[in-house]
XYZ file of C-alpha atoms in Angstrom:
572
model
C -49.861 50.736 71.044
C -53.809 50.432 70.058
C -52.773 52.488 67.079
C -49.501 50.884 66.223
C -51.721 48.044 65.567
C -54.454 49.407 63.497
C -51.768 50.710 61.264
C -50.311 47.608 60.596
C -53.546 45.595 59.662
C -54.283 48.608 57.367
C -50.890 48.189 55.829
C -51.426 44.289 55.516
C -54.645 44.782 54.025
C -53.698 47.092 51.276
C -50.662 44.966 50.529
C -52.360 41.871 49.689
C -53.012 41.321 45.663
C -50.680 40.932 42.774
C -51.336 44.739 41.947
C -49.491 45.889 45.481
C -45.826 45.010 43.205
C -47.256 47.272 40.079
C -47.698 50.279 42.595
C -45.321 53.360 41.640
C -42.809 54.423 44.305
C -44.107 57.539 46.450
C -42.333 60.582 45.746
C -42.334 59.667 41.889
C -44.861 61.486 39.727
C -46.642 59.144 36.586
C -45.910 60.094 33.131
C -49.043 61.062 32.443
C -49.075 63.806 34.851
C -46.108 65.709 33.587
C -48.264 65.628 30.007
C -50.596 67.991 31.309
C -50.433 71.945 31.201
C -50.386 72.087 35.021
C -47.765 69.236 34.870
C -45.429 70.327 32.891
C -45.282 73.879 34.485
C -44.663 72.195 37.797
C -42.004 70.299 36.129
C -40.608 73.906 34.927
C -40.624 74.816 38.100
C -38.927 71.629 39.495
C -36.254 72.389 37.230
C -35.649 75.505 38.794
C -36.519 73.808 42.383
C -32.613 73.163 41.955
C -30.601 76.018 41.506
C -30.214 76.840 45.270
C -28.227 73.433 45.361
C -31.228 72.339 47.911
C -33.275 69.070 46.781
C -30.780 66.233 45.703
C -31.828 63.317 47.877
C -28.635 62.739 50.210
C -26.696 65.966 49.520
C -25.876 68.098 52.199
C -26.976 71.283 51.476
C -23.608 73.250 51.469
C -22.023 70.968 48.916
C -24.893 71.969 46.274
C -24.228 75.536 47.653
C -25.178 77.845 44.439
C -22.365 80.592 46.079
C -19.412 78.246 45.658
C -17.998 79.534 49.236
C -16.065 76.281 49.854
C -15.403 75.596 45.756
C -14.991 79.104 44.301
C -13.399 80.892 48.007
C -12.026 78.789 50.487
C -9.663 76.914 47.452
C -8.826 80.211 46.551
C -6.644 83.002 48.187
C -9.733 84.778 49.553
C -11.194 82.663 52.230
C -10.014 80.025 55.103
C -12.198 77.365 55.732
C -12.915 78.464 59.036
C -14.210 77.187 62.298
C -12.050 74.758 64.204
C -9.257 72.123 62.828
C -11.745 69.396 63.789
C -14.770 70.990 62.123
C -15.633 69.645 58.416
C -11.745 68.261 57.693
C -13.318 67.450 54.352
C -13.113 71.075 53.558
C -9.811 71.145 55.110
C -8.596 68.625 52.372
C -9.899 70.904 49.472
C -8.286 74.044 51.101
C -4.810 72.302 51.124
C -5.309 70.928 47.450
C -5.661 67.195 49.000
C -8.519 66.525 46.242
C -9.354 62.984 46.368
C -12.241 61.254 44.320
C -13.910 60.267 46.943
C -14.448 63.610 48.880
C -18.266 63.801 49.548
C -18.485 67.407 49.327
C -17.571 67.221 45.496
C -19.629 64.345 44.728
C -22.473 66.320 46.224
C -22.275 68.707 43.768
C -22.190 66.869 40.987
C -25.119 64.983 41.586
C -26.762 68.023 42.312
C -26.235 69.692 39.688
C -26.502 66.801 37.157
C -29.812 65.864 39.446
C -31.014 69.486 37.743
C -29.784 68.521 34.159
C -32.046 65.653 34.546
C -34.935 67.977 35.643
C -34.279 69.945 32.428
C -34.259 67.265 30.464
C -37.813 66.087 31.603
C -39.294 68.932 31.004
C -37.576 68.986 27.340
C -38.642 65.558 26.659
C -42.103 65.833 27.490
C -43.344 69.395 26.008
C -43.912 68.207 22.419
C -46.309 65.438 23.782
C -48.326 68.061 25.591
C -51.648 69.405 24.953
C -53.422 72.335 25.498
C -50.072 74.872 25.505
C -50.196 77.493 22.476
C -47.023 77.372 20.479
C -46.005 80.460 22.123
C -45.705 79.258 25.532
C -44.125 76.346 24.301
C -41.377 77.740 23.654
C -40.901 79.833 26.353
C -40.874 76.760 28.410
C -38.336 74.979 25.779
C -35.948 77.948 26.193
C -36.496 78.542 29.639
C -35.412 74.881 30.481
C -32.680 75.071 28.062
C -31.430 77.727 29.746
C -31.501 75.945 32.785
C -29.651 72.996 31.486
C -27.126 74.851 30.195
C -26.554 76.979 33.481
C -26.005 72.978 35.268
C -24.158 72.220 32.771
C -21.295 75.179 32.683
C -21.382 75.360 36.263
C -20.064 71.274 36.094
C -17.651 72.146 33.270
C -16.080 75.166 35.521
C -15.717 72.565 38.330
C -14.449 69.341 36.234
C -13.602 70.542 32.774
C -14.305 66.621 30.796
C -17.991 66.460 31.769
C -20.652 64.705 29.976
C -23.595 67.065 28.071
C -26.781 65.002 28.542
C -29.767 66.097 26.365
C -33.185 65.127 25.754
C -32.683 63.154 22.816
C -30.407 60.687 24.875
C -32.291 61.442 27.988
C -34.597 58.267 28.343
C -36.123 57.772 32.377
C -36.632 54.333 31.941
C -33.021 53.529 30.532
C -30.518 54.151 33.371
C -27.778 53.496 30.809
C -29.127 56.685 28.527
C -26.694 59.147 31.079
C -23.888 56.974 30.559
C -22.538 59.593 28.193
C -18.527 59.540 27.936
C -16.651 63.011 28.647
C -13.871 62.812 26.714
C -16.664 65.686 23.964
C -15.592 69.185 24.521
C -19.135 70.564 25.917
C -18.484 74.182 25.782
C -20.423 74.284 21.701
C -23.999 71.957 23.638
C -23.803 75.072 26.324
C -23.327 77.798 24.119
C -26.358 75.954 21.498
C -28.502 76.531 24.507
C -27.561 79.985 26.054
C -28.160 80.694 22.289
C -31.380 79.139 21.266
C -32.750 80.643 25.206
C -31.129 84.328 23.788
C -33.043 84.136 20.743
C -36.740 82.834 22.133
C -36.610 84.216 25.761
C -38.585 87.572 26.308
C -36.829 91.031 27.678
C -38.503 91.036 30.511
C -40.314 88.284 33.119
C -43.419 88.735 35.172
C -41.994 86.803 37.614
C -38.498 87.541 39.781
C -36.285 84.587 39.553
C -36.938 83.460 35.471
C -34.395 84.388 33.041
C -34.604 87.615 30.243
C -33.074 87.040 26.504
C -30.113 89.252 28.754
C -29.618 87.117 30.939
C -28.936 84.138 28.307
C -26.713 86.624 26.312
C -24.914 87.559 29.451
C -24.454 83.764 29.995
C -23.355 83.298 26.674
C -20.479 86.303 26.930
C -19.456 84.544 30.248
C -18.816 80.987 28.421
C -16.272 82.608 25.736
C -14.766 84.438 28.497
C -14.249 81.269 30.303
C -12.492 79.925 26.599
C -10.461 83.182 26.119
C -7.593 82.429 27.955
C -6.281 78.907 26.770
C -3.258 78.504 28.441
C -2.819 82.068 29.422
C -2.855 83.628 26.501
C -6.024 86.040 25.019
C -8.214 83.782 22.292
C -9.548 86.774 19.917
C -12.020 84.834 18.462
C -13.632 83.582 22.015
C -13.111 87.551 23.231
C -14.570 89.236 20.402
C -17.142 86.738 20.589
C -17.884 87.594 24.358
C -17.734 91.329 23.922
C -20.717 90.999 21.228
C -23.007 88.891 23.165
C -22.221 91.873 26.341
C -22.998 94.707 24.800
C -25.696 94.068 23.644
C -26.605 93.779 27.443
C -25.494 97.024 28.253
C -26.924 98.419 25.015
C -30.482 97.054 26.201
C -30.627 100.061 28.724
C -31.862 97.679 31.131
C -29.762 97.475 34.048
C -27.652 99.742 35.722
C -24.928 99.621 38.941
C -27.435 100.459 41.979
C -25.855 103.413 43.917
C -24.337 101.406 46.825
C -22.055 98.372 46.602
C -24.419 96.935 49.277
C -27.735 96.872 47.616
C -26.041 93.900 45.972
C -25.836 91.805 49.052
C -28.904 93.162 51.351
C -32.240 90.918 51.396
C -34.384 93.768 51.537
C -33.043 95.059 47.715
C -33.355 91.792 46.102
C -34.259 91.681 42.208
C -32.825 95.248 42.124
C -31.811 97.089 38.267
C -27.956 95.522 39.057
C -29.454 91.859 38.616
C -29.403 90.460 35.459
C -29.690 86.766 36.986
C -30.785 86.231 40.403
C -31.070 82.463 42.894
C -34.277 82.895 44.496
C -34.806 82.474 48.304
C -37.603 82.301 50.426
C -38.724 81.247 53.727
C -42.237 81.266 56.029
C -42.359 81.413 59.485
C -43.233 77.516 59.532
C -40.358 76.389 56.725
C -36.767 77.694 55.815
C -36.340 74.557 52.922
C -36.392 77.618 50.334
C -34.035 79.788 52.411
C -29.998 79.834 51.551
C -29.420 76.542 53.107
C -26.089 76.593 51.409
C -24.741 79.588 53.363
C -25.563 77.846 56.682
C -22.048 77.305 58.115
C -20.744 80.274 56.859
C -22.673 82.416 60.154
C -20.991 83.680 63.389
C -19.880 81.454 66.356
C -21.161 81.227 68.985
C -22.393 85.315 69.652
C -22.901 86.520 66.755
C -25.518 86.502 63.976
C -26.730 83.347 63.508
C -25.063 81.249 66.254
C -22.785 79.022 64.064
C -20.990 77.714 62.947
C -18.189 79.783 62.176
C -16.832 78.495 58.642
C -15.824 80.886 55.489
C -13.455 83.441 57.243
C -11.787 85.700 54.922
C -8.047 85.409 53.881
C -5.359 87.886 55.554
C -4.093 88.431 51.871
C -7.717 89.246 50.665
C -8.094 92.080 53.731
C -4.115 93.542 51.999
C -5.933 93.655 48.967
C -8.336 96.609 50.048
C -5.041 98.894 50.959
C -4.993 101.406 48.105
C -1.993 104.283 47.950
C -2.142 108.069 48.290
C -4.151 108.497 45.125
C -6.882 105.762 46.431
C -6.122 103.307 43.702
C -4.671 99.886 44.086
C -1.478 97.983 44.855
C -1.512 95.413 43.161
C 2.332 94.508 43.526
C 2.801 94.962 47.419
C -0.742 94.740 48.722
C 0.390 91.969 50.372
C 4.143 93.316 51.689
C 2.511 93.927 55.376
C -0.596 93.252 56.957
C -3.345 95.034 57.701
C -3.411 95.824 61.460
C -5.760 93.017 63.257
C -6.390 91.735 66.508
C -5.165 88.169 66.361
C -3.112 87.521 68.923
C -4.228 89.779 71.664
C -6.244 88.954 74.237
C -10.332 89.283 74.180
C -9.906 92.116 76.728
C -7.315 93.968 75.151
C -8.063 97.620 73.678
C -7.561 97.532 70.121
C -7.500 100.416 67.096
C -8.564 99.190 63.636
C -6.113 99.978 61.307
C -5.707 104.032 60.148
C -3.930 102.693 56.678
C -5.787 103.744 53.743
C -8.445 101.100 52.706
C -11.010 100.569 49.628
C -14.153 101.055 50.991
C -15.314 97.685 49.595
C -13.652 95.623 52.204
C -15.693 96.321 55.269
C -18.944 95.350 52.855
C -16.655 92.132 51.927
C -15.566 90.985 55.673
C -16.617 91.890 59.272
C -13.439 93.406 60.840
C -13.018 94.209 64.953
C -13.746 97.678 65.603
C -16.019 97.896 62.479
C -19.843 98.030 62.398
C -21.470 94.955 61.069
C -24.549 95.629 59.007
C -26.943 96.351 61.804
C -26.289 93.595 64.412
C -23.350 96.143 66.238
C -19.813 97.009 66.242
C -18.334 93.378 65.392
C -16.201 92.533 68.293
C -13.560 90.323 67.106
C -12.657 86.810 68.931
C -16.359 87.105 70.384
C -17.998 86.292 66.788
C -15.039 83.891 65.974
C -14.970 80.238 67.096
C -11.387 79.569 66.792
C -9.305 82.779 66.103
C -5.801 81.122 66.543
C -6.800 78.518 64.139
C -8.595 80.775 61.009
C -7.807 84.115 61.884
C -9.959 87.752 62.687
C -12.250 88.032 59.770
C -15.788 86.869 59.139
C -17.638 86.630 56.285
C -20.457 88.861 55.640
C -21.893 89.422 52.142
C -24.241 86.783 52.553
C -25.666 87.514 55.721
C -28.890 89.240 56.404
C -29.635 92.417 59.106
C -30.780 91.792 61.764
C -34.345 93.260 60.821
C -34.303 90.215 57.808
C -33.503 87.270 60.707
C -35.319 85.151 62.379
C -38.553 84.524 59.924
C -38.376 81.010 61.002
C -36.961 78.384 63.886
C -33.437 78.987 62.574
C -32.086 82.346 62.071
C -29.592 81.071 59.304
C -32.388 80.362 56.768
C -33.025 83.848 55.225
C -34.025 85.389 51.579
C -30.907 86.500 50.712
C -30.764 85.989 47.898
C -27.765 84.901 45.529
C -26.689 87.339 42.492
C -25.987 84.931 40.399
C -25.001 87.214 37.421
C -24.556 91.522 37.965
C -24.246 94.328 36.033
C -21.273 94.817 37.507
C -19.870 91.549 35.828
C -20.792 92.598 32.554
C -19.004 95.468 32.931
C -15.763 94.002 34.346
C -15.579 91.493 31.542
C -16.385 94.046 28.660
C -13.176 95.953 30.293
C -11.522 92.312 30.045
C -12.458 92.108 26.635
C -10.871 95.546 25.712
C -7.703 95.329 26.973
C -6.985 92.215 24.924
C -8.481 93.626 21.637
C -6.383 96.756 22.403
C -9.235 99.390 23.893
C -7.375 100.127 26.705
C -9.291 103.919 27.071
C -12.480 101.839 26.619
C -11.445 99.435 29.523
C -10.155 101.827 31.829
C -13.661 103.058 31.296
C -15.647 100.593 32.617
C -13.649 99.923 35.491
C -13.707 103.337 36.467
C -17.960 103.483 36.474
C -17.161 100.532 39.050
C -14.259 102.681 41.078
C -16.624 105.714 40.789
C -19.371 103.549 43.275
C -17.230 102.701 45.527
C -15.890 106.137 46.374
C -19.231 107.211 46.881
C -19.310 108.332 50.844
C -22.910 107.473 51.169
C -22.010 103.463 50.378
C -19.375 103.525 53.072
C -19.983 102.055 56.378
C -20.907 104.313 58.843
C -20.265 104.899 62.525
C -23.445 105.292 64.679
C -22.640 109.013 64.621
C -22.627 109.078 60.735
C -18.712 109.249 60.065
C -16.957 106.628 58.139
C -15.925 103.595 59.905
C -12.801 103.601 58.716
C -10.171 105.215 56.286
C -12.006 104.568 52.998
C -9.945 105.941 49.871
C -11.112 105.040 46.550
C -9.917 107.130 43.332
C -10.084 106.840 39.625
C -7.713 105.880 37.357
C -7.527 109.351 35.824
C -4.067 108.492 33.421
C -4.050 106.847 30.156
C -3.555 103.113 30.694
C 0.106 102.506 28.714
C 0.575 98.866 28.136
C -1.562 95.338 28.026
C 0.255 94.206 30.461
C -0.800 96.986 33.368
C -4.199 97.319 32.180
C -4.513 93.401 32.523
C -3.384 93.575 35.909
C -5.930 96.094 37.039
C -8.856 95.140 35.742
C -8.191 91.255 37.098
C -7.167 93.299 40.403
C -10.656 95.418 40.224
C -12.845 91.942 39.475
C -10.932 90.198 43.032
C -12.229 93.544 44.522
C -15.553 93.067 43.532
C -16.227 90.188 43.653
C -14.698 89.124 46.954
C -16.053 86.314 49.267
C -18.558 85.548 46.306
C -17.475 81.878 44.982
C -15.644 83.303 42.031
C -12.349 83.931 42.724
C -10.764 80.458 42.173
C -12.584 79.915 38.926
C -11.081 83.504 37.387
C -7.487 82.855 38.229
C -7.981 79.139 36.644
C -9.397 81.259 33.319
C -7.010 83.632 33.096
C -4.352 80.478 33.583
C -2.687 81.929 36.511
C -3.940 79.933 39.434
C -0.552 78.148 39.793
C 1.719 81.394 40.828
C -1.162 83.078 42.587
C -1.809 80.497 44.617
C 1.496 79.223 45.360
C 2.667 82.773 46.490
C -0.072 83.009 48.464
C 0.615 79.218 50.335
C 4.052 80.616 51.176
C 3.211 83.389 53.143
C -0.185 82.349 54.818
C 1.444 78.772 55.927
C 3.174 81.333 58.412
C 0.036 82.709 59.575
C -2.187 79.504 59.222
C -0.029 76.548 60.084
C -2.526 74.056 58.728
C -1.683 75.106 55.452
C 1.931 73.937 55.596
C 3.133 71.900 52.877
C 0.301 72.759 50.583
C 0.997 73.327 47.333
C -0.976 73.714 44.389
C -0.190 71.517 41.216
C -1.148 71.688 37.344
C -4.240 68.880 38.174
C -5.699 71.225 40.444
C -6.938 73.541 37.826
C -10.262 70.785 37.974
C -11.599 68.930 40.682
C -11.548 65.287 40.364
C -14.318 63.229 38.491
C -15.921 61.570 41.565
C -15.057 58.144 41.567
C -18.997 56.822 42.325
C -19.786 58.341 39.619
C -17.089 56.800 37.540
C -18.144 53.773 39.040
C -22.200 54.140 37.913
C -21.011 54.989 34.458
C -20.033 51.373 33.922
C -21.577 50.289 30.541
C -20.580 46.772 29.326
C -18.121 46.230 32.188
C -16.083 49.699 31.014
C -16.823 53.252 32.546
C -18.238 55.705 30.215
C -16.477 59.096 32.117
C -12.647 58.893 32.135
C -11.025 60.502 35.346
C -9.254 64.037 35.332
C -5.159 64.127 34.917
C -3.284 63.445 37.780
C -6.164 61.706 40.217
């Protein structure tokens, strides 16, 4: 109590005085500051502070999540929510295509990531007023932080489509009404000026993990015109060719190369590897986790298993068919999904179960922990033990995102790792390059490239292994080793190859949208899961969904003059 009130005289004391109402809020750096060398390198750095969704006052740290589980996988035929029907029903809305305006989880993300276009923009705005920075590192910062804003920026137009490009020249801290920027502009030329202007001025390589190459920007740049080459459907040449010259020259830079297991992609202890051409940087001390992949927090095991919650992000039953591959190891992509691959739901914890004998891609048990199957190093997962609600989401976990057991536990919660997020692979490159070819009619070329990624995961010494050394289950991966005949077949197996890939990584949703065939896809998959997850009943998803809906606060703070600056998404 003694204390108590020696606090509050102090506080008294240094309130009195006209100048108490001219102090600057705490937590708010002066502009001078930021005009320094060492300021506006820890404003750089700020900027970056924000691409592990983690900083954005009053955002939960999943809804800024840089992996997209909930906006790229569960809304996708890949993932279920998870967990129980009472856990996070907000999620359960997005999974059934309920998208209201008002759903917290996508008005987290946008001020997140428009929080980090502000960052940018800071940064931007002050460099040419500071001193004692040689021309040279002046622009490294400039493109470095254009960079940036663009990557904010095209990860808001993959989400909402009619967004609002802010720059520095509008950008104005002391004007609130400088962001009130309509979004009826098409921003996809502001991005590409940027991933452009950072290709040009960025160097090839970085002394420091974590800060983007001249590669990476071009790699950025192919992925925007991909995103723009299927309007409506239908292959854009222009946008293609366009794509395929700003990727090769990635691959032509001799830089990178597909790491010799599928699962030095996803293991904390071969972070920043030769695969990474952009990589979300994590890290976490034994007294602090804030820098650790907060985002991935729900998406651990319940209540045994790794982690210790919370059970969300379970993978589909459709994704698992996916894996099957026939008699010559190679896909299915027109009956994958005709019968299930065997499971345990429905049996009893006790009950003796066989995984299924079915020839699988050897991808899948590096994509989802199965019963019977050993889980990185934490054991053989055991099914309904690691699950918290198997009737409810089904047998599968997630599992690219979680650490061994040797990387766990560096601070009070096991959850908090340096796992970090591969933003942008090697791989990628190569699986759009084979996009590109098939639609400027180098099928041979294509067939290619996905055949350097088939050619990994056959590899025996990537599969997952038994304690005695032998595969842990019927892994079957081939080549395609015939002539690819048509568009039409070649299209369908490279898009097949990229779900493979890239499974249970946030990215699904956001390719079938691109390639404009999110409606059928997803409505064939509603009306045969509904019979396997009953929540999901009545679902279906509609022309609107293609883009989440503007959040309605922020609708309502781009008021200007008594009329809102961003107009709302069709059909909200």
């Amino acid at each position: 109590m003694k204390k108590i009130i020696i606090l509050a005289i102090v506080i008294l004391a240094s309130s009195c005085g006209d100048s108490f109402l001219e102090k600057r809020p705490q937590g708010q750096y002066s502009p001078e500051i930021i005009l320094t060398t060492a300021g506006i390198e820890g404003a750089l750095v700020g900027a970056y502070g924000l691409l592990d969704g983690i900083g954005t006052s009053g955002v939960t740290a999943w809804h800024g999540a840089v992996s997209n589980w909930i906006f790229g996988s569960v809304v996708s035929d890949d993932a279920y929510k998870g967990s129980d029907a009472g856990d996070q029903p907000e999620q359960t809305f997005l999974e059934r295509y309920v998208w209201l305006s008002t759903n917290t989880h996508i008005y987290g993300k946008w001020r997140t990531l428009y929080d980090g276009v502000a960052r940018t923009n800071d940064v931007l705005k002050s460099l040419p007023k500071v001193t004692g920075l040689d021309d040279a590192r002046k622009l490294q910062i400039q493109a470095e932080a254009r960079f940036l804003r663009a990557h904010y920026h095209f990860e808001a137009k993959k989400m909402w489509g009619n967004i609002s490009f802010i720059d520095d020249a509008t950008w104005d801290t002391e004007n609130p009404e400088s962001v009130q920027i309509p979004n009826t502009e098409d921003a996809w030329p502001k991005i590409e000026a940027d991933f452009q202007f950072a290709a040009e001025n960025l160097p090839v390589n970085q002394a420091q993990p974590g800060r983007p190459t001249k590669w990476a920007a071009l790699a950025y740049l192919g992925k925007c015109h991909m995103y723009q080459g299927f309007p409506k459907g239908q292959p854009n040449v222009a946008h293609l060719t366009a794509a395929k010259a700003a990727l090769i020259q990635v691959v032509n830079s001799g830089k990178y190369k597909l790491m010799e297991h599928f699962h030095d992609n996803f293991a904390a202890e071969t972070r920043n590897n030769a695969e990474s051409v952009f990589e979300i940087q994590y890290s976490v001390t034994a007294a602090d986790g804030s820098g650790g992949n907060q985002g991935d927090e729900l998406t651990y095991m319940y209540p045994n298993g790794p982690g210790g919650c919370c059970g969300f992000y379970q993978g589909s039953q459709n994704l698992v068919n996916a894996f099957k591959t026939d008699a010559k190891g190679l896909p299915m992509p027109k009956t994958f999904n005709d019968s299930d691959v065997k499971n345990d739901e429905g049996l009893l914890s006790s009950a003796p179960f066989e995984p299924y004998t079915g020839a699988l891609d050897s991808r899948v048990d590096w994509t989802v922990g199965r019963r019977g199957i050993p889980y990185i190093d934490w054991g053989v997962h055991p099914g309904r033990f690691w699950i918290r609600d198997q009737s409810y989401a089904g047998p599968y976990s997630s599992k690219k995102q979680i650490v061994s057991k040797a990387e766990s536990g560096k601070t009070g919660n096991p959850r908090q790792t340096t796992n970090n997020y591969r933003l942008m692979r090697y791989d990628h490159v190569l699986l759009w390059l084979a996009e590109c070819e098939v639609e400027l009619g180098n099928l041979e070329e294509a067939r290619r490239y996905v055949n350097l990624i088939r050619a990994r995961a056959a590899r025996p010494d990537g599969f997952v292994l038994t304690d005695d050394g032998k595969p842990a289950a019927n892994y079957v991966v081939g080549l395609y080793t015939a002539p690819w005949a048509d568009v039409t077949s070649a299209r369908e197996a490279v898009r097949f190859e990229t779900r493979l890939e890239f499974a249970m990584e946030g990215h699904r949703f956001f390719d079938l949208v691109r390639w404009g065939i999110a409606i059928p896809v997803l409505n064939a998959y509603l009306d045969k899961e509904k019979n396997k997850r009953t929540y999901l009943s009545g679902a279906r998803f509609e022309e609107k969904h293609q883009y989440y809906p503007i959040p309605q606060q922020a609708i309502v703070y781009s008021t200007k003059g008594g009329q809102a600056s961003l107009v709302q998404n069709p059909g909200y």
